[in-house]
CSV table of C-alpha atoms and ligand atoms in Angstrom, one decimal:
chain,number,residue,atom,x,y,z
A,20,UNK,CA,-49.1,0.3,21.3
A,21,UNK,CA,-48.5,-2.8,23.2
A,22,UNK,CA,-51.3,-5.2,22.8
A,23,UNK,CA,-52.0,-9.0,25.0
A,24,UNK,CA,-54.5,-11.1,23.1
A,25,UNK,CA,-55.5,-13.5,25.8
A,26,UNK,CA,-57.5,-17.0,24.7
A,27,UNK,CA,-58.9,-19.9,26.0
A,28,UNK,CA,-61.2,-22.8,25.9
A,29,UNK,CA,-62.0,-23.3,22.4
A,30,UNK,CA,-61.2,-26.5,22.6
A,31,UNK,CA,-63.1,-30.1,22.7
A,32,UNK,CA,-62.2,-34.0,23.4
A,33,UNK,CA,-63.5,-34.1,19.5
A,34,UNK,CA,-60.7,-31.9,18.0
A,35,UNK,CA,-59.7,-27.8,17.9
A,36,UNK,CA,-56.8,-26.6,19.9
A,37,UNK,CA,-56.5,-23.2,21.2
A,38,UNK,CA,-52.8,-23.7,20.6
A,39,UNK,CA,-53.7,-23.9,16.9
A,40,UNK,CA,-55.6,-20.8,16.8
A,41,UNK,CA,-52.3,-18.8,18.5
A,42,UNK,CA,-50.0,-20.7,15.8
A,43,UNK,CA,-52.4,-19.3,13.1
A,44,UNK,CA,-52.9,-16.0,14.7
A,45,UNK,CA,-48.9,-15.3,14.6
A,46,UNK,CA,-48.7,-16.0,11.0
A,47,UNK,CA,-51.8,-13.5,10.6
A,48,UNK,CA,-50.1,-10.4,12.7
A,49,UNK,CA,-46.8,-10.6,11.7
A,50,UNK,CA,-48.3,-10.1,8.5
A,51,UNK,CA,-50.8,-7.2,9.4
A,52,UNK,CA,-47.2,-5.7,10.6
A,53,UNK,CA,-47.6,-6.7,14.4
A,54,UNK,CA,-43.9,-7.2,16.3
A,55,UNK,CA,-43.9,-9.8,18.9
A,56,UNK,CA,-43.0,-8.7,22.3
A,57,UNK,CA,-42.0,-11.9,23.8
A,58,UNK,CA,-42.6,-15.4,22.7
A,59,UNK,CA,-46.6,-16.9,22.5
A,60,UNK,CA,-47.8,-18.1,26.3
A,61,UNK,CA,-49.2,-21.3,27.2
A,62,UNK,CA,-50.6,-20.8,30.6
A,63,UNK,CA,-51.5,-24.0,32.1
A,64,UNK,CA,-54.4,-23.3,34.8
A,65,UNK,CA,-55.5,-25.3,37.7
A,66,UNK,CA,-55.9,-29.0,36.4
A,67,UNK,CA,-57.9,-29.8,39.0
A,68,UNK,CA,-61.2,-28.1,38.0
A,69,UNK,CA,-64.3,-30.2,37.0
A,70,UNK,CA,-64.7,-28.3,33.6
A,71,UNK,CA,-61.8,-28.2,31.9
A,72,UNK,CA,-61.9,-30.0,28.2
A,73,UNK,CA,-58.2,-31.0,27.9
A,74,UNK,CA,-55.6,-29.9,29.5
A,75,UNK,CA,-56.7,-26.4,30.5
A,76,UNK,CA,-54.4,-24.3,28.7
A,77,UNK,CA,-54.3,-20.9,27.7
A,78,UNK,CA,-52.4,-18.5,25.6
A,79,UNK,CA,-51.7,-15.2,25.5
A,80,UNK,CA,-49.7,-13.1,21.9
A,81,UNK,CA,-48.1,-10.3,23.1
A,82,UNK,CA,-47.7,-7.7,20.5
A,83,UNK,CA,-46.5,-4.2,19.2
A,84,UNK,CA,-48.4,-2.8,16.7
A,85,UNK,CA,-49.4,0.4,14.9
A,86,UNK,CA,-52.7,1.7,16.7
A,87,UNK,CA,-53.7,1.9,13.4
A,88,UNK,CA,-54.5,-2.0,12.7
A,89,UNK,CA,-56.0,-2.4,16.2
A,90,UNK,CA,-59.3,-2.9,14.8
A,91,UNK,CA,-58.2,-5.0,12.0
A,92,UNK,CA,-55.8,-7.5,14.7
A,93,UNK,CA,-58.9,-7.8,16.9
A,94,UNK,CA,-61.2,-8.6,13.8
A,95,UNK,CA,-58.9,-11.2,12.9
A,96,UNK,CA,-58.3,-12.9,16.1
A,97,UNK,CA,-62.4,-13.2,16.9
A,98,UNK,CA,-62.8,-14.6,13.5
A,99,UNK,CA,-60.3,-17.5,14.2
A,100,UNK,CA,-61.7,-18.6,17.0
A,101,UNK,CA,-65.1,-18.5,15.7
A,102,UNK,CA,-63.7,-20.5,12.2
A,103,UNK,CA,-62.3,-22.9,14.7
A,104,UNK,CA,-63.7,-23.0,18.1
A,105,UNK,CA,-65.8,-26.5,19.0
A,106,UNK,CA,-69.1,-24.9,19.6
A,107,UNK,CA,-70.6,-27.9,19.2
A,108,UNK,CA,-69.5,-29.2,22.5
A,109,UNK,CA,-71.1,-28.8,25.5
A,110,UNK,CA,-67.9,-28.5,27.8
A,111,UNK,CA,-66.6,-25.7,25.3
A,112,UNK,CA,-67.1,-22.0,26.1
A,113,UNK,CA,-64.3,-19.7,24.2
A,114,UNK,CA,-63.4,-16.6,25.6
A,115,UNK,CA,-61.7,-13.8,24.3
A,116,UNK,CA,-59.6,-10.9,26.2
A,117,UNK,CA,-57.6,-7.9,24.5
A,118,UNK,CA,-55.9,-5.7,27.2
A,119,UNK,CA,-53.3,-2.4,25.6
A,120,UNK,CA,-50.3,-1.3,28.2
A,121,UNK,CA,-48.3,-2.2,30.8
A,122,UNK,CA,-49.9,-5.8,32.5
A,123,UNK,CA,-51.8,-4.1,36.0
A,124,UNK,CA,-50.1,-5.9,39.4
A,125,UNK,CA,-53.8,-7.1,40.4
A,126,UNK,CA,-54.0,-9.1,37.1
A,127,UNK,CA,-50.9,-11.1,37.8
A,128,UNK,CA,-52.0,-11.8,41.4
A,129,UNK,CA,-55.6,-12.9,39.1
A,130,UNK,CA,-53.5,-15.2,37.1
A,131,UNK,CA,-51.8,-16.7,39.9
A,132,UNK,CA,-55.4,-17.6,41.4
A,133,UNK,CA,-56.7,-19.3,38.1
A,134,UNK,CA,-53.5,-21.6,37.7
A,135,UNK,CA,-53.9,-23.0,42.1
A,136,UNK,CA,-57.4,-22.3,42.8
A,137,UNK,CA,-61.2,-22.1,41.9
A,138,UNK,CA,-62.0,-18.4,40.6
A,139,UNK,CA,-65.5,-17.1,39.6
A,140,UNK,CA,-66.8,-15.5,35.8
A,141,UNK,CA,-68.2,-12.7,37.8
A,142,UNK,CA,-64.3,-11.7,39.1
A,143,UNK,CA,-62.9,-11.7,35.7
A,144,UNK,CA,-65.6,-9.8,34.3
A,145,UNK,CA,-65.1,-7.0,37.4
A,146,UNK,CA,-61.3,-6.9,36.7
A,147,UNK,CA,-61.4,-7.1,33.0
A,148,UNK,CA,-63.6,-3.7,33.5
A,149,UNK,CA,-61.4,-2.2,36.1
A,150,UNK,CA,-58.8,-2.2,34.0
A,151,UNK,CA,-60.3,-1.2,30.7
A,152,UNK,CA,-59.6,-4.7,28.6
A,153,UNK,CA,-62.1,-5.7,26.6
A,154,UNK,CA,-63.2,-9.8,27.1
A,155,UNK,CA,-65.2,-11.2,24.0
A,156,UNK,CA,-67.2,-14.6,25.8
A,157,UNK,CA,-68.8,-16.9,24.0
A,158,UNK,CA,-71.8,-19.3,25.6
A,159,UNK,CA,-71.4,-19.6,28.8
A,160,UNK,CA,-68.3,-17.1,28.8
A,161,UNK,CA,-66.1,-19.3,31.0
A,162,UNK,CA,-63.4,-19.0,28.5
A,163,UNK,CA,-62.6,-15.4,30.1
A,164,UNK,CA,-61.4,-16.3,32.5
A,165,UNK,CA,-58.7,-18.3,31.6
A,166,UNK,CA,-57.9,-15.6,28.6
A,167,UNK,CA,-57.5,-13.0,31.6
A,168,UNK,CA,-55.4,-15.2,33.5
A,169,UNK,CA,-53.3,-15.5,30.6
A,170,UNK,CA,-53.2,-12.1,29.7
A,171,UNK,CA,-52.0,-11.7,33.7
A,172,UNK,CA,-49.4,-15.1,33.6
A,173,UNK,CA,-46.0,-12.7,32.8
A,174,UNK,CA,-44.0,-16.2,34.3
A,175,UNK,CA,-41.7,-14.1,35.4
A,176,UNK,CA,-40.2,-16.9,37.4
A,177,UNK,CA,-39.7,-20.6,36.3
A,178,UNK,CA,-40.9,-21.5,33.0
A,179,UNK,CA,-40.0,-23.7,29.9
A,180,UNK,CA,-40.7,-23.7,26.0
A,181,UNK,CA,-42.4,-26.0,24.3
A,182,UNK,CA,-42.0,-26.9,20.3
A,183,UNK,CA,-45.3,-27.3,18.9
A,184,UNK,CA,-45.8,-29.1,15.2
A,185,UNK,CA,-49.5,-29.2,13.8
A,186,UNK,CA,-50.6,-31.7,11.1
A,187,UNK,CA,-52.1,-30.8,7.7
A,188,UNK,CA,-55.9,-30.8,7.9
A,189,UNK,CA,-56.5,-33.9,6.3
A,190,UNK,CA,-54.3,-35.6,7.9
A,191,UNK,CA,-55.9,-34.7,11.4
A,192,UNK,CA,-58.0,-37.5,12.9
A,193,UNK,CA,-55.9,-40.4,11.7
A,194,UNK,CA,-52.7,-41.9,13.5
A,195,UNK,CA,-49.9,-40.0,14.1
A,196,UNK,CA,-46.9,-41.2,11.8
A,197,UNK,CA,-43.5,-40.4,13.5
A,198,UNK,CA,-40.3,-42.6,13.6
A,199,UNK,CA,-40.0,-43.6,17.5
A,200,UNK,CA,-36.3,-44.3,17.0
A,201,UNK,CA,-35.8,-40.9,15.8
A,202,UNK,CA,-37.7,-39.7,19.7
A,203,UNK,CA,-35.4,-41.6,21.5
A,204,UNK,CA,-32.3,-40.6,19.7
A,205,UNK,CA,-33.4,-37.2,20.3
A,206,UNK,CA,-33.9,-37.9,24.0
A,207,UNK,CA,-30.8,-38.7,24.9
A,208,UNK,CA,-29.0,-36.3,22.7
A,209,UNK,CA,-30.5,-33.6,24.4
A,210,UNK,CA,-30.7,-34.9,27.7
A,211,UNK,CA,-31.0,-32.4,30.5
A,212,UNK,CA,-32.4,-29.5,28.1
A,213,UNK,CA,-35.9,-31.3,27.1
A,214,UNK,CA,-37.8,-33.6,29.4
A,215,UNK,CA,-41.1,-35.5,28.9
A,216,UNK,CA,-39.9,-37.0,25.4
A,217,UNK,CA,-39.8,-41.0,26.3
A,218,UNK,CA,-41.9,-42.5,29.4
A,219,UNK,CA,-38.6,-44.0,31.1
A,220,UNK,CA,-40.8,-47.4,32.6
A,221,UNK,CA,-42.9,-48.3,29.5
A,222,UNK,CA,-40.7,-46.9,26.8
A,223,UNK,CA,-43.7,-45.3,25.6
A,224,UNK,CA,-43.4,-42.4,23.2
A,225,UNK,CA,-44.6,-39.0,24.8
A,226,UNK,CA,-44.5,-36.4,22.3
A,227,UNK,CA,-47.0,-37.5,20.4
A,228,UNK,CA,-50.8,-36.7,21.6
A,229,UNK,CA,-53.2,-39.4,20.5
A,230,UNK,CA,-56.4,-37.5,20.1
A,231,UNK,CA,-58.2,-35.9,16.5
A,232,UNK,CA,-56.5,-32.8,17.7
A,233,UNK,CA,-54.6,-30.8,15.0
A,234,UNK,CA,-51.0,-31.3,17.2
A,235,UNK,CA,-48.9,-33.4,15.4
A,236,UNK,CA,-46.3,-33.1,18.4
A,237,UNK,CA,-44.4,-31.6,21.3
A,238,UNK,CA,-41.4,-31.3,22.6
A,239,UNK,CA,-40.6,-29.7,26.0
A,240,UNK,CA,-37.2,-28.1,27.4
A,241,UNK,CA,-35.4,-25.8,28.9
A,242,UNK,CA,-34.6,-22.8,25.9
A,243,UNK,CA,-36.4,-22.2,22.7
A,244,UNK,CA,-32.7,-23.4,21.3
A,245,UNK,CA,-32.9,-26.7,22.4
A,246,UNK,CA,-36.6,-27.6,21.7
A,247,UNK,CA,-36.2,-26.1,18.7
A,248,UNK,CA,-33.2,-28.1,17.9
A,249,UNK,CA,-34.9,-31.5,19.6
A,250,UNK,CA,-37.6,-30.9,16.7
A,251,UNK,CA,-35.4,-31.0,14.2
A,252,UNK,CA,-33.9,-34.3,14.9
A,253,UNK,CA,-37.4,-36.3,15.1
A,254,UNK,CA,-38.4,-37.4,11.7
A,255,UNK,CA,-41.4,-37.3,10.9
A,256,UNK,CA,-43.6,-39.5,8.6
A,257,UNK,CA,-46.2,-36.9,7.1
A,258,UNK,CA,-45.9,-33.5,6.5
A,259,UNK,CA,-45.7,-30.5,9.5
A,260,UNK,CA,-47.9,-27.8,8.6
A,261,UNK,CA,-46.8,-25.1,10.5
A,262,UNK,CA,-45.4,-24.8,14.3
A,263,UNK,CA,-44.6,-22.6,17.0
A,264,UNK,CA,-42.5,-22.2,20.4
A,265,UNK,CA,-44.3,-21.5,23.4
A,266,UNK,CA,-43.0,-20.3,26.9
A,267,UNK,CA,-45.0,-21.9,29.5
A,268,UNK,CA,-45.3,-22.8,33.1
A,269,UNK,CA,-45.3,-26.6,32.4
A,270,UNK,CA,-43.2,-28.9,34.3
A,271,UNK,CA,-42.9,-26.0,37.0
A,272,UNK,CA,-45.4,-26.8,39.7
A,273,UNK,CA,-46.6,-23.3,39.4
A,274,UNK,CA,-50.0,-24.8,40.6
A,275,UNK,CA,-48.9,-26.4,43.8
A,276,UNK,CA,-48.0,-23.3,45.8
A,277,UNK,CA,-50.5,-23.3,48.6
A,278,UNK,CA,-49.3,-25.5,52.3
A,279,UNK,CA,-52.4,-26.3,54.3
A,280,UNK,CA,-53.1,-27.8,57.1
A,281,UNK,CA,-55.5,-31.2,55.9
A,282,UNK,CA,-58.9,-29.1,57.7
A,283,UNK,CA,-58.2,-26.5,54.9
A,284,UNK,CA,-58.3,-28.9,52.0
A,285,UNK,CA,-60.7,-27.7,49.4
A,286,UNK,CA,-62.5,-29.6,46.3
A,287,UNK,CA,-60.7,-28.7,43.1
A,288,UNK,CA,-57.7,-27.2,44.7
A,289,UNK,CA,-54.2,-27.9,44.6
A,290,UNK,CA,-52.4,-28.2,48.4
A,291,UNK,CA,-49.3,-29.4,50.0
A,292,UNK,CA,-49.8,-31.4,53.1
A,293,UNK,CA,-47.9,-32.5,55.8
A,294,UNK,CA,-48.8,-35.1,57.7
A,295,UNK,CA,-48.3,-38.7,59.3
A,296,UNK,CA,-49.5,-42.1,57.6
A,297,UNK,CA,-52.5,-43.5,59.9
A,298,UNK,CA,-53.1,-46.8,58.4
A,299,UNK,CA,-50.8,-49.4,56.2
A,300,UNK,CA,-51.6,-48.7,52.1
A,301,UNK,CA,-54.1,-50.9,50.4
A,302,UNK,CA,-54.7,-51.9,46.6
A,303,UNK,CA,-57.8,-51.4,45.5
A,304,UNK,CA,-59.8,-52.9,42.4
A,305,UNK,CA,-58.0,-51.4,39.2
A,306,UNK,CA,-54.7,-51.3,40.7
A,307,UNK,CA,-55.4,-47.8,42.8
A,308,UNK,CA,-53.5,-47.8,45.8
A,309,UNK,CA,-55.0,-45.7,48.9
A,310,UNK,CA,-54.0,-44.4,51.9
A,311,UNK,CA,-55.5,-42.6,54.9
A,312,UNK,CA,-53.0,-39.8,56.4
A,313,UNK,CA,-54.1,-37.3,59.2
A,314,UNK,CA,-52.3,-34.6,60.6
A,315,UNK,CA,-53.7,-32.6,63.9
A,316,UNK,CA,-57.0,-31.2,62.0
A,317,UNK,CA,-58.4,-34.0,60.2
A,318,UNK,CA,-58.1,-36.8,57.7
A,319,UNK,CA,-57.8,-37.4,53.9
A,320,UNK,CA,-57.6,-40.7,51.6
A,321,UNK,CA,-54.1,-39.9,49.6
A,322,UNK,CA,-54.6,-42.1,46.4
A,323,UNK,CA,-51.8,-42.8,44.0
A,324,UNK,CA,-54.2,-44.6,40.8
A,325,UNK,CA,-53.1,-47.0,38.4
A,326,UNK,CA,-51.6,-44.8,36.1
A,327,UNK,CA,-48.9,-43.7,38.0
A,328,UNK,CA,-46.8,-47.2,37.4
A,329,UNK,CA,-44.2,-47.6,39.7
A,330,UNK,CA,-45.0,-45.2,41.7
A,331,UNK,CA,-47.3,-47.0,43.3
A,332,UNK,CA,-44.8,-49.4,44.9
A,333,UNK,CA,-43.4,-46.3,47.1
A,334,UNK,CA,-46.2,-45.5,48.2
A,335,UNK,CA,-47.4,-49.6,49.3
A,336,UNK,CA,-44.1,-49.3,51.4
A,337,UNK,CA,-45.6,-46.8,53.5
A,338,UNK,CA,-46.3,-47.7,57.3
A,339,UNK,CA,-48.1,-46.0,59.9
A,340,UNK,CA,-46.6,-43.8,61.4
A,341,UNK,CA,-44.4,-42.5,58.4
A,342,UNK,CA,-44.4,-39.0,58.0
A,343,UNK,CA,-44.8,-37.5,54.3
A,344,UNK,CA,-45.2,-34.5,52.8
A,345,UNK,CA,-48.2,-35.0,49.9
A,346,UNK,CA,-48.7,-33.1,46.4
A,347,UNK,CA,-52.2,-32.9,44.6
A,348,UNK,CA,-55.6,-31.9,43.9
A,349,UNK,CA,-58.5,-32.5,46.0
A,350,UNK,CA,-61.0,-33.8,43.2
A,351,UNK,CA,-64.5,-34.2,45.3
A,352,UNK,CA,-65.3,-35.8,48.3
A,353,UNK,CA,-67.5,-39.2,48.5
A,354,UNK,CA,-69.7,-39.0,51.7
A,355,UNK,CA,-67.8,-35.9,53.4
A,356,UNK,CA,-64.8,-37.9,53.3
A,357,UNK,CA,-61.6,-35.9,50.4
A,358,UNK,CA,-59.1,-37.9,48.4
A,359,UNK,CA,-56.6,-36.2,47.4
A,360,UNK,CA,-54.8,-37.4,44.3
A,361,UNK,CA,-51.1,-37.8,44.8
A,362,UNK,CA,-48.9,-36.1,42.0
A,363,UNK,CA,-46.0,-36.4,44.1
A,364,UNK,CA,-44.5,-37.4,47.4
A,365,UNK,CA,-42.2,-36.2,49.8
A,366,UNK,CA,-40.7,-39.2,52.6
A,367,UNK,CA,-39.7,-37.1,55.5
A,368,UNK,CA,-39.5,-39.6,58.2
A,369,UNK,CA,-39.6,-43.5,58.3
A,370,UNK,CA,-41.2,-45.0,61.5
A,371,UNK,CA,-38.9,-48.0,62.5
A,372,UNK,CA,-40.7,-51.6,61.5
A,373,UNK,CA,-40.2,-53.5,64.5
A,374,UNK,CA,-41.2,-57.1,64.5
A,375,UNK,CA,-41.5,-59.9,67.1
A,376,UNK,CA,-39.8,-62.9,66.8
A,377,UNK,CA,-39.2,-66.3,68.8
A,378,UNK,CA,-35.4,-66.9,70.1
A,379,UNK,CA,-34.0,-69.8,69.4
A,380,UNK,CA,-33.5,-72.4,72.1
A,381,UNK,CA,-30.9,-71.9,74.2
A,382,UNK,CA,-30.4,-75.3,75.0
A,383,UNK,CA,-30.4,-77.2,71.4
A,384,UNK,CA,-30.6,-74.0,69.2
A,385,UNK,CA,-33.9,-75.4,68.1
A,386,UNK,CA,-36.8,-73.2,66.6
A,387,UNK,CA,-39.0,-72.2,69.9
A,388,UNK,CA,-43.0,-71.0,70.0
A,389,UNK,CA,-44.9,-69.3,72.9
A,390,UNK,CA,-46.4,-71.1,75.5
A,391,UNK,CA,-49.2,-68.5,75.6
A,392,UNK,CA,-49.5,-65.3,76.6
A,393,UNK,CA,-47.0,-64.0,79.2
A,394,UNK,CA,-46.6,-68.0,80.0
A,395,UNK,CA,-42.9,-68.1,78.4
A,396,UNK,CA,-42.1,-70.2,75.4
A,397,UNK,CA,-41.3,-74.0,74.5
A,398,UNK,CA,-38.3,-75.7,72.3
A,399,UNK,CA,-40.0,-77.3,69.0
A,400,UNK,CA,-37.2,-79.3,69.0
A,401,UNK,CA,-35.7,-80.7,72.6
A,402,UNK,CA,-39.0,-79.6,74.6
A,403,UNK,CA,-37.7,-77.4,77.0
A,404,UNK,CA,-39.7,-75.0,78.4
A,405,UNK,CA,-38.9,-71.4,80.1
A,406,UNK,CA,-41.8,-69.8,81.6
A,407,UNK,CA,-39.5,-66.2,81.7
A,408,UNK,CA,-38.8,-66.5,78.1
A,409,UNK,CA,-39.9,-63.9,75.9
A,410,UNK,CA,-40.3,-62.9,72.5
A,411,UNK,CA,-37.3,-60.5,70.9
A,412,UNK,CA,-37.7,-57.2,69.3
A,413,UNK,CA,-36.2,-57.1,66.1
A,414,UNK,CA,-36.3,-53.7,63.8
A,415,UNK,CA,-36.3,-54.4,60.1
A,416,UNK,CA,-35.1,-52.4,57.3
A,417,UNK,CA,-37.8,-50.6,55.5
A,418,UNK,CA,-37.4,-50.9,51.6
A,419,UNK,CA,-37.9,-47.3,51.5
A,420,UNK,CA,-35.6,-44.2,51.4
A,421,UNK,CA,-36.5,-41.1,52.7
A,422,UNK,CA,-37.0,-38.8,49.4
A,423,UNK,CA,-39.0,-37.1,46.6
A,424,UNK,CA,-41.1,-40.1,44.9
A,425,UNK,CA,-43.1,-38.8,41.3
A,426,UNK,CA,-44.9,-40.4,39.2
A,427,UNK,CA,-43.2,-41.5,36.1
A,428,UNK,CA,-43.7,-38.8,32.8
A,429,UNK,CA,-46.9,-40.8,31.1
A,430,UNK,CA,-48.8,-39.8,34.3
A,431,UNK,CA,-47.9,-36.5,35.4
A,432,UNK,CA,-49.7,-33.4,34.3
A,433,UNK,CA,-48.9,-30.6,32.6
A,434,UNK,CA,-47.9,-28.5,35.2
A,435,UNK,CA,-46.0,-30.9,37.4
A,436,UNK,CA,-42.4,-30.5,37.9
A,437,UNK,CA,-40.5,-33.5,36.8
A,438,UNK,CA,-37.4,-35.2,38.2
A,439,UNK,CA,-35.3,-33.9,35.6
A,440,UNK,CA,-36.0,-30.3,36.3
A,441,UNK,CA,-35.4,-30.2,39.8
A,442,UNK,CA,-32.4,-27.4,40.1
A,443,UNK,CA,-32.9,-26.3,36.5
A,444,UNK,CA,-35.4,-23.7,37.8
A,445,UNK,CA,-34.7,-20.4,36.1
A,446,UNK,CA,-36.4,-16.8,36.3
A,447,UNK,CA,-37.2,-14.8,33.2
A,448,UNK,CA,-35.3,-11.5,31.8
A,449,UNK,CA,-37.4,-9.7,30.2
A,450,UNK,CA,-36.0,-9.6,26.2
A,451,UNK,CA,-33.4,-11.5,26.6
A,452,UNK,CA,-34.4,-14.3,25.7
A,453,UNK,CA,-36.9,-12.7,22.5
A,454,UNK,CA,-34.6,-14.6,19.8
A,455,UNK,CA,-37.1,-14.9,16.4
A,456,UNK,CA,-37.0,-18.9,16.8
A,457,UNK,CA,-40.9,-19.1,16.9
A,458,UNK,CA,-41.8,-17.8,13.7
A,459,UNK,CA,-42.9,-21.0,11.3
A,460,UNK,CA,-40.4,-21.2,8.9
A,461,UNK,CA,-42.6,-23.6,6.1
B,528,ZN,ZN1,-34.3,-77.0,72.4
């Protein structure tokens, strides 16, 4: 029988990873004689939503097994996440969801909800029953959700892997110790199959989370090949307990789906808008930069925040006028007014910068200033005055290029598509890419 283990939100700020649970749980089934189907899923889900501990993820083990050990596979799994779940923390609220059989249409449509919008306990729990899987909640049960949304996310479309390597237990909760060199020779030697690995503006190393969480690090890409083979040329400075490959929608934009018109923006929700730039961009305290832009049904503050580097100077080169396709989550909204938090940006059209300036005298060549308005202007230089002379209209280049403008690596998300992926979109054939590369080999 084929069997989807769906998981998620066991997780805390102060340690636990569901990740870790799935890395344990594959050791545990293949050794209760489960077959894996396909590789372990990391569903990212909408990052917008006010809840989330980390970085909202999800998984979901997809495995063959004798009926026989169904009882003893589902034992197992609920005891792991109650041995290692965070219960202690408030945000934290595991939930558990085992469905047998082909994956229902209505459950993939589900999925696709949880990972772009805002979707209700009371759903999952109706379309868990409708289709006879079993969810396990824990507290307040949120956790369901995202396990049945992961049990739904086939990513049959544009995905990527993801090595994961997990520290030892004792030495979780203390710095990280990996050679950086080592990262950066591995970036470039696998340059166009992995992305994420170096932040290219601060030279910051990315693979490395900095939290008590058990991951020791990550590496993203393109095949399970070459983020298996970016793993093994990062040297490591303490020992790697186990790890696993995941196939994942990260770095796919699989949440930014919906076009709306700016009316239709909704708190927590992901949108693409379209729309014109109604006042010049202004720096805010802490470096945020802000901008209002309106299209025929409203208004929105875009805000591109400190973070985001050098992105910020594209968007301070934006004029009125300028039309721009916008990328993000609407987050809340201060005194009825949205912001919408830029996570990328599309510069469709420039409006021409036309400036006025003074000719120079015609007489002497001397620098000339008006005489008032519609009165003409006067030589700085010789004194002559001409009551007919105006100012001239001169249209300056905008330091600005129509384009796509993202946010540099250290301040995208999980899910956002970055530069280096753009044409490197892929769909998924089913089994052919089941190679046994995620099995920990210790
Ligand atoms: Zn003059």
């Amino acid at each position: 029988m084929l069997l989807h283990i769906g998981m998620d939100d066991t997780d805390s700020l102060a340690g636990g990873c569901t990740t870790y649970i799935a890395a344990l749980l594959v050791e545990k089934i293949l050794s209760l004689g489960g077959r894996f189907v396909e590789y372990p899923h990391l569903l990212r889900l909408n990052p917008n939503v006010p809840w989330k501990t980390r970085g909202n993820g999800a998984i979901c083990l997809r495995v063959e097994i004798d009926p026989e050990i169904e009882g003893r596979v589902k034992r197992t799994v609920l005891e792991l996440v109650e041995a290692h779940s965070d219960f202690e923390c408030g945000n934290t609220n595991p939930g558990v969801v085992f469905h047998t059989g082909e994956v229902p249409k209505s459950l993939i449509g589900f999925s696709d909800r949880v990972i772009s919008s805002i979707v209700e306990l009371e759903e999952a729990l109706c379309l868990a029953d409708e289709h006879g899987a079993s969810a396990v909640g824990y507290k307040n049960m949120r956790g369901i959700i995202g396990a049945l949304a992961a049990v739904g996310g086939l990513q049959g479309g544009d995905h990527t892997f993801e090595f994961l390597a997990y520290r030892t237990p004792g030495n979780c909760g203390g710095p990280r110790s990996l050679d950086s060199d080592s990262v950066r020779r591995m970036n470039k030697a696998t340059e166009g199959s992995t992305f994420n690995n170096v932040d290219p503006e601060s030279g910051r190393v990315l693979i490395a989370p900095r939290g008590p969480d058990p991951v020791f690090f990550g590496i993203r890409g393109e095949t399970p090949e070459a983020v298996h083979r970016a793993a093994m040329l990062v040297e490591p400075g303490e020992p790697i307990e186990r790890w696993v490959i995941f196939r994942s929608n990260q770095g796919t934009d699989a949440h930014l789906r919906r076009r709306v018109r700016l009316s239709e923006l909704e708190p927590y929700h992901p949108a693409i808008v379209l729309g014109e730039v109604s006042e010049s961009p202004r720096t805010i305290k802490g470096g945020h930069v802000i901008f209002p832009l309106g299209d025929e049904t409203g208004e929105v503050d875009c805000a591109a925040y400190e973070p985001t580097g050098g992105f910020r100077d594209a968007v301070r080169r934006l004029m009125p006028g300028d039309t721009v396709r916008v990328y993000g989550g609407v987050r809340d909204s201060r005194g009825g007014r949205r912001t919408l938090n830029l996570e990328k940006m599309e510069v469709l059209r420039l409006a021409p910068d036309v400036r006025y300036v003074n000719p120079s005298c015609p007489s002497c060549g001397g620098g000339m200033e008006s005489m008032g308005r519609e009165k003409g202007l006067r030589c700085r230089r010789c004194g002559l005055r001409d009551g007919q002379l105006r100012k001239l209209t001169v249209e300056v280049d905008r330091p600005l290029e129509p384009g796509l403008y993202i946010p540099p690596p250290k301040a995208q998300r999980h899910l956002t598509k970055p530069l280096a992926r753009y044409g490197r979109e892929k769909e998924y054939v089913p089994g052919e890419l089941y190679e046994p590369w995620c099995w920990p080999r210790l």
